[in-house]
Amino acid sequence: MTSFNYYYDVLNLEPGSTKEDIKRAYRRLAQQWHPDKFSKKPDQLPEAREKFELIKEAYHKLIHAPYGDTLKNVSTKISVRPPSAEEHYQEGIGLLRAGKRKQAVESFNQAIRKRPNYLQAYQARAFTLEQLGLGLQAKADFEKVATLKQQMSSAPSSNPDVNGRPDVERTFQRGVLQFKSRRYGAAIEHFTTVIHLNPNHIEAYRYRSQAYFRRGYDDKANADFRRLRDLEQQAKEPASRPSSSSRPSSSPRKSSPRKSSPRKSSHSTSRSLSRWQCIHTLSRHTGDVSAVAIARDGKKLVTGSHDKTLRLWSVKTGSLLRTLSGHSQAVHCVAVSWDGKLIASGSADTTIKLWDMRTGELLRSFGNLISGHSATVTALAFSPNNQFLVSTSQDATVRLWSLKSGKEIYALKDYPEEILALAMGWDGKAMVYGGNSNQLHIRHTKTGKLIRSFSIDSQPNRAVALSRQSSLLAVGSGDKIVMWNRQCQKKLFELKGHTAAVSSLVFSTGNQIVVSGSYDQTIKLWNASTGQNIDTLTGHQAAVCSVACSLDGKVIVSSSADTTVKIWQQT
């Protein structure tokens, strides 16, 4: 029989709480986890239903039990037999619902010790470890989950190998089916199993990186993409090598240009004709540099990183001016106010922080456990009058904040998927956003009223930009950029040249130039009127996460998963 301790934990209450406390806790949690709130999130709906039923069960058990019985049950902890694996698992789930993750992990440990192949316990522990930031331990559990599922679903004829491991190609094909069905979590589990069994399986890395992108795990997607590029390069090398009797020192160098001439010649031509020079490489961050923003006067830039810090730099000298610490998890986005006095940063810890550009002082935090975003903050934009801040998040909401009071003015909750990209017009009257859906929404900034929606060909949309007059809209749609006339909702043309997803976009020098950053490690400059690729900037060793331009268009800054920031200057 489940103890009252467990039910109190489910409602996040102390044992012996009053009936009124129980009612208040039930109303709050039932509203949070009601399945109707997850109708547009089918991947989260089963979990919501399970949590909602558990909350109802706990409420009915506690509210209808005599108060003395609950106290008696709480105080009597002597058991006639050791708890079973199932009881340890249920205890862990209760602790998890109560936000006690570390204690939950210990309960799942106990369940697994008693039942070594307890699939649900491994799965719950994996997600809990991931939330605690213990990525390596979580990865091991995810791999175990995938293996157990494979063993359970394999028919006798599927024949694991002689070591009892699941068949690699069969597991890969199952992952592909899950991916095409948009069940990205299950697909990741299958591809992880494939990679565990065959660390050089190129296609498993390719599919898993895309699944990670669609789930919003950019750092993991970047790591897979880097590994994919390395494996592809290794696969090309044997084809360009001479026979074993030849000396390997010079022959590969002579034959490889013929093998990859189109790619190398385009880059070499760009470098020889490039009017841009990398004047500084900034390398003080210790994690992926996910975001960069530059002040309008072009003198300072700010970067945000997965190492949980922001750093303020001098554009002219490349020197580090200040390090800002305060976030408890990775920083995913940064913005500089139009007057250059404020910095805003958004993080995986779900908070937004406002900093003084001059002193580095933390002025305010937006959002907490009760209000604000409930998932990673993905993009930020200041209004030109410095009165408002707009934020988007993986929780599929857009929120408008008052910079003066710190209060949330409104929250828009009608986008069907995670929101990954945001741009505000230069007059501050309109904003556009998109993400893991084929929809782009344009709204009035101050009121949140919908102006129009665009239907985009592919997804996810990780980058958007509005021209200075807000007449042109650039959308990063997969590995291409689609140019739209915003007013008449007309698709103008596509910019093609990147070989991986476009991660960041910005207009430079009025409407004339579009600058794009991509996971293919390059930055490209395009003529916004003709779609011609004007220049390609190379030098980063991993995915480019963010790009920004000075107001005069003479400086470009780029940040990358290679932990560096580059400052490019027009020559």
Coordinates of C-alpha atoms in Angstrom, one line a residue:
M1 CA 0.0 0.0 0.0
T2 CA 1.4 3.4 -0.9
S3 CA 2.1 5.6 2.1
F4 CA 0.7 9.0 2.7
N5 CA 4.3 10.3 2.6
Y6 CA 4.3 9.6 -1.2
Y7 CA 1.0 11.4 -1.8
Y8 CA 2.2 14.4 0.2
D9 CA 5.3 14.5 -2.0
V10 CA 3.2 14.3 -5.2
L11 CA 1.4 17.5 -4.1
N12 CA 4.7 19.1 -2.9
L13 CA 3.4 19.3 0.7
E14 CA 4.9 18.6 4.1
P15 CA 3.5 15.5 5.8
G16 CA 0.5 16.4 8.0
S17 CA -0.5 19.5 6.0
T18 CA -4.1 20.7 6.5
K19 CA -7.1 20.1 4.3
E20 CA -6.9 23.7 3.0
D21 CA -3.2 23.2 2.1
I22 CA -4.1 20.1 0.2
K23 CA -6.9 21.8 -1.7
R24 CA -4.7 24.8 -2.7
A25 CA -1.9 22.5 -3.8
Y26 CA -4.3 20.4 -5.8
R27 CA -5.8 23.4 -7.6
R28 CA -2.4 24.8 -8.5
L29 CA -1.0 21.5 -9.8
A30 CA -4.2 20.4 -11.6
Q31 CA -4.3 23.7 -13.5
Q32 CA -0.6 23.3 -14.4
W33 CA -0.9 19.7 -15.7
H34 CA -4.4 19.5 -17.1
P35 CA -4.2 17.6 -20.4
D36 CA -6.2 20.3 -22.2
K37 CA -3.2 22.6 -21.9
F38 CA -1.1 20.1 -23.9
S39 CA -3.5 19.6 -26.8
K40 CA -1.0 21.3 -29.1
K41 CA 2.0 19.4 -27.7
P42 CA 1.2 15.7 -28.5
D43 CA 4.7 14.6 -27.5
Q44 CA 4.1 15.9 -23.9
L45 CA 0.4 14.9 -23.7
P46 CA 1.0 11.3 -22.3
E47 CA 3.2 12.7 -19.5
A48 CA 0.7 15.4 -18.7
R49 CA -2.1 12.8 -18.5
E50 CA 0.0 10.6 -16.2
K51 CA 0.9 13.5 -13.9
F52 CA -2.7 14.7 -13.8
E53 CA -4.1 11.3 -12.8
L54 CA -1.4 11.0 -10.1
I55 CA -2.3 14.5 -8.8
K56 CA -6.0 13.5 -8.6
E57 CA -5.2 10.2 -6.9
A58 CA -3.0 12.0 -4.3
Y59 CA -5.7 14.6 -3.7
H60 CA -8.5 12.0 -3.2
K61 CA -6.4 9.8 -0.9
L62 CA -5.4 12.7 1.4
I63 CA -8.6 14.8 1.3
H64 CA -10.8 11.8 2.2
A65 CA -8.6 10.2 4.8
P66 CA -9.1 11.2 8.5
Y67 CA -6.5 13.6 9.6
G68 CA -5.3 11.3 12.4
D69 CA -4.8 8.5 10.0
T70 CA -2.5 10.5 7.8
L71 CA -0.4 11.6 10.8
K72 CA -0.3 8.0 12.0
N73 CA 0.8 6.8 8.6
V74 CA 3.4 9.5 8.4
S75 CA 4.9 8.8 11.8
T76 CA 5.0 5.0 11.4
K77 CA 7.8 4.2 9.1
I78 CA 8.6 0.6 10.2
S79 CA 7.8 -1.8 7.4
V80 CA 7.3 -5.6 7.7
R81 CA 9.2 -6.1 4.4
P82 CA 11.8 -4.2 2.3
P83 CA 10.3 -2.0 -0.4
S84 CA 10.0 -3.6 -3.8
A85 CA 11.5 -2.2 -7.0
E86 CA 8.1 -0.9 -8.0
E87 CA 7.7 0.9 -4.7
H88 CA 11.1 2.5 -5.0
Y89 CA 10.2 3.6 -8.6
Q90 CA 6.9 5.1 -7.4
E91 CA 8.7 6.9 -4.6
G92 CA 11.1 8.3 -7.1
I93 CA 8.3 9.5 -9.3
G94 CA 6.7 11.2 -6.3
L95 CA 9.9 12.9 -5.4
L96 CA 10.3 14.0 -9.0
R97 CA 6.9 15.6 -9.0
A98 CA 7.8 17.4 -5.9
G99 CA 10.9 18.8 -7.5
K100 CA 13.3 16.7 -5.4
R101 CA 15.5 15.4 -8.3
K102 CA 18.5 14.2 -6.3
Q103 CA 16.4 12.2 -3.9
A104 CA 14.4 10.9 -6.9
V105 CA 17.7 9.6 -8.5
E106 CA 18.5 7.7 -5.4
S107 CA 15.0 6.0 -5.4
F108 CA 15.5 5.0 -9.1
N109 CA 18.9 3.7 -8.1
Q110 CA 17.3 1.4 -5.5
A111 CA 14.7 0.3 -8.0
I112 CA 17.3 -0.6 -10.6
R113 CA 19.4 -2.5 -8.0
K114 CA 16.4 -4.7 -7.2
R115 CA 15.4 -5.1 -10.8
P116 CA 18.5 -4.6 -13.2
N117 CA 16.3 -4.4 -16.3
Y118 CA 13.7 -2.0 -15.0
L119 CA 13.1 0.0 -18.2
Q120 CA 10.9 2.7 -16.6
A121 CA 13.4 3.3 -13.8
Y122 CA 16.2 3.8 -16.3
Q123 CA 14.1 6.1 -18.4
A124 CA 13.1 8.2 -15.4
R125 CA 16.6 8.4 -14.1
A126 CA 18.0 9.4 -17.5
F127 CA 15.7 12.4 -17.8
T128 CA 16.3 13.4 -14.2
L129 CA 20.1 13.2 -14.6
E130 CA 19.8 15.3 -17.8
Q131 CA 17.9 17.9 -15.8
L132 CA 20.6 17.9 -13.2
G133 CA 23.2 18.6 -15.9
L134 CA 24.8 15.1 -15.6
G135 CA 25.0 14.6 -19.3
L136 CA 27.4 11.6 -19.4
Q137 CA 25.4 9.6 -16.8
A138 CA 22.2 10.5 -18.6
K139 CA 23.6 9.3 -21.9
A140 CA 24.5 5.9 -20.5
D141 CA 21.0 5.5 -19.1
F142 CA 19.4 6.6 -22.5
E143 CA 21.6 3.9 -24.2
K144 CA 20.4 1.3 -21.7
V145 CA 16.8 2.3 -22.3
A146 CA 17.3 2.0 -26.1
T147 CA 18.9 -1.4 -25.7
L148 CA 16.1 -2.7 -23.3
K149 CA 13.4 -1.5 -25.7
Q150 CA 15.2 -3.2 -28.6
Q151 CA 15.4 -6.5 -26.6
M152 CA 11.7 -6.3 -25.7
S153 CA 10.5 -5.5 -29.2
S154 CA 12.8 -7.8 -31.2
A155 CA 11.2 -11.0 -32.4
P156 CA 13.2 -14.3 -32.1
S157 CA 14.0 -14.0 -35.8
S158 CA 15.6 -10.6 -35.5
N159 CA 18.8 -12.2 -34.2
P160 CA 21.0 -9.9 -32.1
D161 CA 24.7 -10.5 -32.6
V162 CA 26.7 -13.1 -30.8
N163 CA 27.3 -10.7 -27.9
G164 CA 23.6 -10.3 -27.3
R165 CA 23.5 -6.7 -28.7
P166 CA 20.7 -5.5 -31.0
D167 CA 21.1 -5.5 -34.7
V168 CA 22.6 -2.2 -35.8
E169 CA 20.8 -1.6 -39.1
R170 CA 17.5 -2.8 -37.8
T171 CA 17.8 -0.4 -34.9
F172 CA 18.8 2.4 -37.3
Q173 CA 15.8 1.8 -39.6
R174 CA 13.5 1.9 -36.6
G175 CA 15.0 5.2 -35.7
V176 CA 14.4 6.5 -39.2
L177 CA 10.7 5.5 -39.0
Q178 CA 10.4 7.3 -35.6
F179 CA 12.1 10.4 -37.1
K180 CA 9.7 10.5 -40.1
S181 CA 6.8 10.2 -37.7
R182 CA 8.2 13.2 -35.8
R183 CA 8.7 11.1 -32.7
Y184 CA 12.1 12.7 -32.2
G185 CA 12.7 11.5 -28.6
A186 CA 12.2 7.9 -29.6
A187 CA 14.3 8.4 -32.7
I188 CA 17.2 9.8 -30.6
E189 CA 17.1 6.7 -28.4
H190 CA 17.4 4.4 -31.4
F191 CA 20.2 6.5 -33.1
T192 CA 22.1 6.6 -29.8
T193 CA 22.0 2.8 -29.6
V194 CA 23.3 2.6 -33.2
I195 CA 26.2 5.0 -32.4
H196 CA 27.0 3.1 -29.2
L197 CA 27.3 -0.1 -31.2
N198 CA 29.0 1.5 -34.2
P199 CA 30.7 4.8 -33.3
N200 CA 31.4 5.6 -37.0
H201 CA 27.8 5.3 -38.3
I202 CA 27.6 8.5 -40.4
E203 CA 23.8 8.3 -41.1
A204 CA 23.0 7.8 -37.4
Y205 CA 24.9 11.0 -36.6
R206 CA 23.1 12.8 -39.5
Y207 CA 19.6 11.8 -38.3
R208 CA 20.3 12.3 -34.6
S209 CA 21.7 15.8 -35.2
Q210 CA 18.5 16.8 -37.0
A211 CA 16.4 15.1 -34.2
Y212 CA 18.3 17.1 -31.6
F213 CA 17.7 20.3 -33.7
R214 CA 14.0 19.7 -33.7
R215 CA 13.9 19.1 -30.0
G216 CA 15.9 22.3 -29.4
Y217 CA 19.1 20.6 -28.1
D218 CA 21.4 22.9 -30.1
D219 CA 24.6 22.0 -28.2
K220 CA 24.1 18.3 -28.8
A221 CA 23.1 18.9 -32.4
N222 CA 26.3 20.9 -32.9
A223 CA 28.4 18.1 -31.4
D224 CA 26.8 15.5 -33.7
F225 CA 27.3 17.8 -36.7
R226 CA 31.0 18.2 -35.9
R227 CA 31.4 14.4 -35.6
L228 CA 29.5 14.0 -38.9
R229 CA 31.8 16.4 -40.7
D230 CA 34.9 14.5 -39.3
L231 CA 33.5 11.2 -40.4
E232 CA 32.7 12.5 -43.9
Q233 CA 36.2 13.9 -44.2
Q234 CA 37.7 10.6 -43.1
A235 CA 35.6 8.7 -45.7
K236 CA 36.9 10.9 -48.5
E237 CA 40.6 10.5 -47.6
P238 CA 41.0 6.8 -48.7
A239 CA 39.6 7.6 -52.1
S240 CA 42.2 10.3 -52.8
R241 CA 45.2 8.2 -51.5
P242 CA 47.5 6.5 -54.1
S243 CA 48.4 2.8 -54.0
S244 CA 50.2 1.4 -51.0
S245 CA 53.5 1.5 -53.0
S246 CA 53.3 5.3 -53.3
R247 CA 54.7 7.7 -50.7
P248 CA 51.9 9.3 -48.7
S249 CA 53.6 12.6 -48.1
S250 CA 52.8 14.5 -51.3
S251 CA 50.5 12.4 -53.4
P252 CA 47.3 12.9 -51.3
R253 CA 47.9 16.6 -51.5
K254 CA 48.0 16.5 -55.3
S255 CA 45.0 14.3 -55.8
S256 CA 42.7 15.8 -53.2
P257 CA 42.1 19.1 -55.0
R258 CA 40.7 17.2 -58.0
K259 CA 38.4 15.3 -55.7
S260 CA 36.9 18.3 -54.0
S261 CA 37.6 21.1 -56.4
P262 CA 34.2 22.7 -56.4
R263 CA 34.1 23.2 -52.6
K264 CA 37.7 24.3 -52.2
S265 CA 37.8 26.6 -55.2
S266 CA 34.7 28.5 -54.1
H267 CA 36.3 29.1 -50.7
S268 CA 39.6 30.0 -52.1
T269 CA 38.0 32.4 -54.5
S270 CA 36.0 34.0 -51.7
R271 CA 39.1 34.5 -49.7
S272 CA 41.1 36.0 -52.5
L273 CA 38.3 38.4 -53.4
S274 CA 37.1 39.0 -49.9
R275 CA 36.8 42.5 -48.7
W276 CA 36.6 41.3 -45.1
Q277 CA 39.4 40.4 -42.7
C278 CA 39.3 38.7 -39.3
I279 CA 41.0 41.2 -37.0
H280 CA 40.4 39.4 -33.7
T281 CA 39.6 35.9 -32.5
L282 CA 38.3 36.0 -28.9
S283 CA 38.8 32.7 -27.0
R284 CA 38.1 33.2 -23.3
H285 CA 34.8 31.2 -23.2
T286 CA 35.0 27.6 -22.2
G287 CA 31.8 26.4 -23.8
D288 CA 29.8 27.0 -27.0
V289 CA 29.4 30.7 -27.7
S290 CA 25.7 30.6 -28.5
A291 CA 25.0 34.3 -28.8
V292 CA 26.6 37.7 -29.8
A293 CA 25.3 41.2 -29.9
I294 CA 27.1 44.5 -30.8
A295 CA 26.3 48.0 -29.5
R296 CA 25.0 50.4 -32.1
D297 CA 28.1 52.6 -31.8
G298 CA 30.2 49.6 -32.8
K299 CA 32.6 50.0 -29.8
K300 CA 31.5 47.0 -27.6
L301 CA 30.1 43.6 -28.1
V302 CA 28.6 41.1 -25.7
T303 CA 28.7 37.3 -25.9
G304 CA 26.7 34.6 -24.1
S305 CA 28.0 31.0 -23.7
H306 CA 27.1 27.5 -22.5
D307 CA 29.7 28.1 -19.8
K308 CA 26.9 30.1 -18.1
T309 CA 28.7 33.5 -18.4
L310 CA 28.4 36.7 -20.5
R311 CA 31.5 38.5 -21.6
L312 CA 31.9 42.1 -22.6
W313 CA 34.6 42.9 -25.2
S314 CA 36.2 45.9 -26.9
V315 CA 35.6 45.7 -30.7
K316 CA 38.7 47.8 -31.5
T317 CA 41.2 45.9 -29.4
G318 CA 39.5 42.5 -28.9
S319 CA 40.3 42.8 -25.1
L320 CA 38.0 41.4 -22.5
L321 CA 36.4 44.2 -20.5
R322 CA 34.2 42.3 -18.1
T323 CA 32.7 38.9 -17.2
L324 CA 29.1 38.7 -16.1
S325 CA 28.0 35.8 -14.0
G326 CA 24.6 35.0 -12.6
H327 CA 22.9 32.4 -14.7
S328 CA 22.8 28.8 -13.3
Q329 CA 22.7 27.2 -16.8
A330 CA 23.8 27.9 -20.4
V331 CA 23.2 31.3 -21.8
H332 CA 21.3 31.0 -25.1
C333 CA 20.6 34.6 -26.2
V334 CA 21.8 38.2 -25.6
A335 CA 20.6 41.6 -26.7
V336 CA 21.9 45.2 -26.3
S337 CA 19.5 48.1 -25.9
W338 CA 19.3 50.7 -28.6
D339 CA 20.9 53.4 -26.4
G340 CA 23.7 51.0 -25.5
K341 CA 23.1 51.2 -21.7
L342 CA 21.6 47.8 -21.1
I343 CA 22.3 44.1 -21.8
A344 CA 19.7 41.4 -21.6
S345 CA 20.5 37.7 -21.4
G346 CA 18.3 34.6 -21.6
S347 CA 19.2 31.2 -20.3
A348 CA 18.3 27.5 -20.1
D349 CA 17.6 28.3 -16.4
T350 CA 14.4 29.9 -17.8
T351 CA 15.2 33.4 -16.5
I352 CA 16.1 36.7 -18.3
K353 CA 18.6 39.0 -16.6
L354 CA 19.1 42.7 -17.2
W355 CA 22.6 44.1 -16.8
D356 CA 24.1 47.6 -16.7
M357 CA 26.5 47.8 -19.7
R358 CA 28.8 50.3 -18.1
T359 CA 29.2 48.7 -14.6
G360 CA 28.3 45.1 -15.3
E361 CA 25.8 45.3 -12.4
L362 CA 22.8 42.9 -12.4
L363 CA 19.8 45.2 -12.4
R364 CA 16.9 42.8 -12.5
S365 CA 15.8 39.2 -13.2
F366 CA 12.6 38.5 -15.2
G367 CA 10.8 35.3 -14.4
N368 CA 10.9 32.8 -11.5
L369 CA 9.3 29.6 -10.4
I370 CA 5.9 31.1 -10.4
S371 CA 5.8 33.5 -13.4
G372 CA 7.7 33.9 -16.7
H373 CA 9.0 31.2 -19.0
S374 CA 9.0 27.6 -18.1
A375 CA 11.8 26.4 -20.5
T376 CA 14.9 27.8 -22.2
V377 CA 14.8 31.4 -23.3
T378 CA 15.7 31.4 -27.0
A379 CA 15.6 35.0 -28.2
L380 CA 15.4 38.6 -27.0
A381 CA 14.7 42.0 -28.5
F382 CA 14.7 45.5 -27.0
S383 CA 12.1 48.1 -28.2
P384 CA 13.8 51.2 -29.8
N385 CA 12.3 53.4 -27.0
N386 CA 14.0 51.2 -24.4
Q387 CA 10.6 50.7 -22.6
F388 CA 10.0 47.0 -23.4
L389 CA 11.8 43.7 -23.8
V390 CA 10.4 40.9 -25.9
S391 CA 11.4 37.3 -25.2
T392 CA 10.7 33.9 -26.8
S393 CA 11.2 30.4 -25.4
Q394 CA 11.1 26.7 -26.0
D395 CA 7.9 26.8 -23.9
A396 CA 6.2 28.1 -27.1
T397 CA 5.4 31.5 -25.6
V398 CA 6.2 35.1 -26.4
R399 CA 6.3 37.5 -23.5
L400 CA 6.5 41.3 -23.3
W401 CA 8.2 42.8 -20.2
S402 CA 8.3 46.4 -18.9
L403 CA 11.9 47.4 -18.3
K404 CA 10.9 50.0 -15.7
S405 CA 8.8 47.7 -13.5
G406 CA 10.0 44.3 -14.5
K407 CA 6.4 43.1 -14.8
E408 CA 5.1 40.9 -17.6
I409 CA 2.7 42.9 -19.8
Y410 CA 1.4 40.0 -21.8
A411 CA 2.1 36.4 -22.8
L412 CA 1.2 34.9 -26.2
K413 CA 0.6 31.2 -26.1
D414 CA -0.9 30.3 -29.5
Y415 CA 2.3 29.1 -31.3
P416 CA 2.1 25.3 -31.8
E417 CA 5.8 24.4 -31.2
E418 CA 9.0 25.7 -29.6
I419 CA 9.9 29.2 -30.7
L420 CA 13.5 29.6 -31.8
A421 CA 13.8 32.9 -33.7
L422 CA 12.7 36.5 -33.1
A423 CA 13.2 39.9 -34.8
M424 CA 11.8 43.3 -34.2
G425 CA 11.3 46.1 -36.8
W426 CA 13.5 49.2 -36.6
D427 CA 10.5 51.3 -35.6
G428 CA 9.6 48.8 -32.8
K429 CA 6.0 48.6 -33.9
A430 CA 6.1 45.0 -35.2
M431 CA 7.9 41.8 -34.4
V432 CA 8.2 38.4 -36.2
Y433 CA 8.9 35.0 -34.7
G434 CA 9.0 31.3 -35.7
G435 CA 10.4 28.0 -34.7
N436 CA 9.7 24.3 -34.8
S437 CA 6.6 24.8 -37.0
N438 CA 6.0 25.9 -40.6
Q439 CA 4.4 29.1 -39.3
L440 CA 5.8 32.6 -38.9
H441 CA 3.7 35.1 -36.9
I442 CA 3.9 38.9 -37.2
R443 CA 2.4 40.9 -34.4
H444 CA 2.1 44.4 -33.0
T445 CA 4.7 44.7 -30.3
K446 CA 2.8 46.8 -27.8
T447 CA -0.6 45.0 -28.0
G448 CA 0.4 41.5 -29.2
K449 CA -2.3 41.7 -31.9
L450 CA -1.7 39.3 -34.8
I451 CA -1.0 41.2 -38.1
R452 CA -0.5 38.2 -40.3
S453 CA 0.9 34.7 -40.4
F454 CA 3.2 33.2 -43.1
S455 CA 3.3 29.5 -44.0
I456 CA 6.9 28.5 -44.6
D457 CA 8.0 25.5 -46.7
S458 CA 10.3 23.7 -44.3
Q459 CA 11.1 23.7 -40.6
P460 CA 12.6 24.4 -38.2
N461 CA 13.0 28.2 -38.7
R462 CA 16.0 29.1 -36.6
A463 CA 16.6 32.7 -37.8
V464 CA 14.6 35.7 -39.0
A465 CA 15.5 39.3 -39.8
L466 CA 13.6 42.4 -40.8
S467 CA 15.1 45.1 -43.0
R468 CA 15.5 48.6 -41.7
Q469 CA 12.2 49.8 -43.3
S470 CA 10.6 46.4 -42.3
S471 CA 9.6 45.8 -45.9
L472 CA 11.8 42.8 -46.4
L473 CA 11.7 39.7 -44.3
A474 CA 14.6 37.1 -44.4
V475 CA 13.8 33.6 -43.0
G476 CA 16.4 30.9 -42.4
S477 CA 14.5 27.8 -43.5
G478 CA 16.7 24.7 -43.2
D479 CA 19.9 25.4 -45.2
K480 CA 18.4 28.1 -47.4
I481 CA 17.2 31.7 -46.8
V482 CA 13.8 32.7 -48.1
M483 CA 13.3 36.4 -48.9
W484 CA 9.7 37.8 -48.5
N485 CA 8.0 41.0 -49.1
R486 CA 6.4 41.5 -45.7
Q487 CA 3.6 43.8 -46.8
C488 CA 2.1 41.8 -49.6
Q489 CA 3.1 38.4 -48.2
K490 CA 4.9 37.6 -51.4
K491 CA 7.8 35.2 -51.6
L492 CA 10.6 36.9 -53.6
F493 CA 13.4 34.4 -54.0
E494 CA 15.6 31.9 -52.2
L495 CA 19.3 32.3 -51.2
K496 CA 21.1 28.9 -51.6
G497 CA 24.7 28.2 -50.7
H498 CA 24.9 26.9 -47.1
T499 CA 25.2 23.2 -46.7
A500 CA 23.7 23.0 -43.2
A501 CA 21.0 24.8 -41.2
V502 CA 21.0 28.6 -41.1
S503 CA 21.4 29.6 -37.5
S504 CA 21.4 33.5 -37.6
L505 CA 20.5 36.3 -39.9
V506 CA 20.9 40.1 -39.8
F507 CA 20.5 42.9 -42.4
S508 CA 23.5 45.2 -42.9
T509 CA 23.7 48.6 -44.6
G510 CA 20.0 49.2 -44.8
N511 CA 18.3 46.8 -47.1
Q512 CA 21.3 46.0 -49.3
I513 CA 23.1 43.2 -47.5
V514 CA 22.0 40.1 -45.6
V515 CA 24.5 38.4 -43.4
S516 CA 23.9 34.7 -42.5
G517 CA 25.6 32.3 -40.1
S518 CA 25.3 28.5 -40.5
Y519 CA 26.0 25.2 -38.9
D520 CA 28.3 24.6 -41.9
Q521 CA 30.9 26.8 -40.1
T522 CA 30.6 29.7 -42.5
I523 CA 29.3 33.3 -42.7
K524 CA 27.9 34.4 -46.0
L525 CA 27.0 37.9 -47.3
W526 CA 24.2 38.2 -49.8
N527 CA 22.8 41.0 -52.1
A528 CA 19.3 41.3 -50.7
S529 CA 18.0 42.6 -54.1
T530 CA 19.5 40.0 -56.4
G531 CA 20.2 37.0 -54.1
Q532 CA 23.8 36.9 -55.2
N533 CA 26.4 35.5 -52.7
I534 CA 28.8 38.4 -52.4
D535 CA 31.3 36.9 -49.9
T536 CA 31.9 33.8 -47.7
L537 CA 33.9 34.2 -44.5
T538 CA 35.6 31.0 -43.2
G539 CA 37.7 30.3 -40.1
H540 CA 35.4 28.8 -37.5
Q541 CA 36.1 25.2 -36.7
A542 CA 32.5 24.3 -35.7
A543 CA 29.0 25.6 -36.2
V544 CA 28.4 29.3 -36.3
C545 CA 25.7 30.0 -33.7
S546 CA 25.1 33.8 -34.1
V547 CA 26.1 36.8 -36.2
A548 CA 25.7 40.5 -35.6
C549 CA 26.6 43.8 -37.5
S550 CA 27.6 47.3 -36.5
L551 CA 25.2 50.0 -37.5
D552 CA 27.5 51.3 -40.2
G553 CA 27.9 47.8 -41.7
K554 CA 31.7 47.8 -41.5
V555 CA 32.1 45.3 -38.6
I556 CA 30.6 41.8 -38.4
V557 CA 31.0 39.6 -35.3
S558 CA 30.3 35.9 -35.2
S559 CA 30.2 33.3 -32.4
S560 CA 30.6 29.6 -32.7
A561 CA 30.4 26.2 -31.0
D562 CA 34.2 26.1 -31.3
T563 CA 34.1 28.4 -28.2
T564 CA 35.5 31.4 -30.1
V565 CA 34.2 34.8 -31.3
K566 CA 35.6 36.4 -34.4
I567 CA 35.5 40.1 -35.3
W568 CA 35.5 40.8 -39.1
Q569 CA 36.3 44.2 -40.5
Q570 CA 35.7 45.5 -44.0
T571 CA 39.0 46.3 -45.7

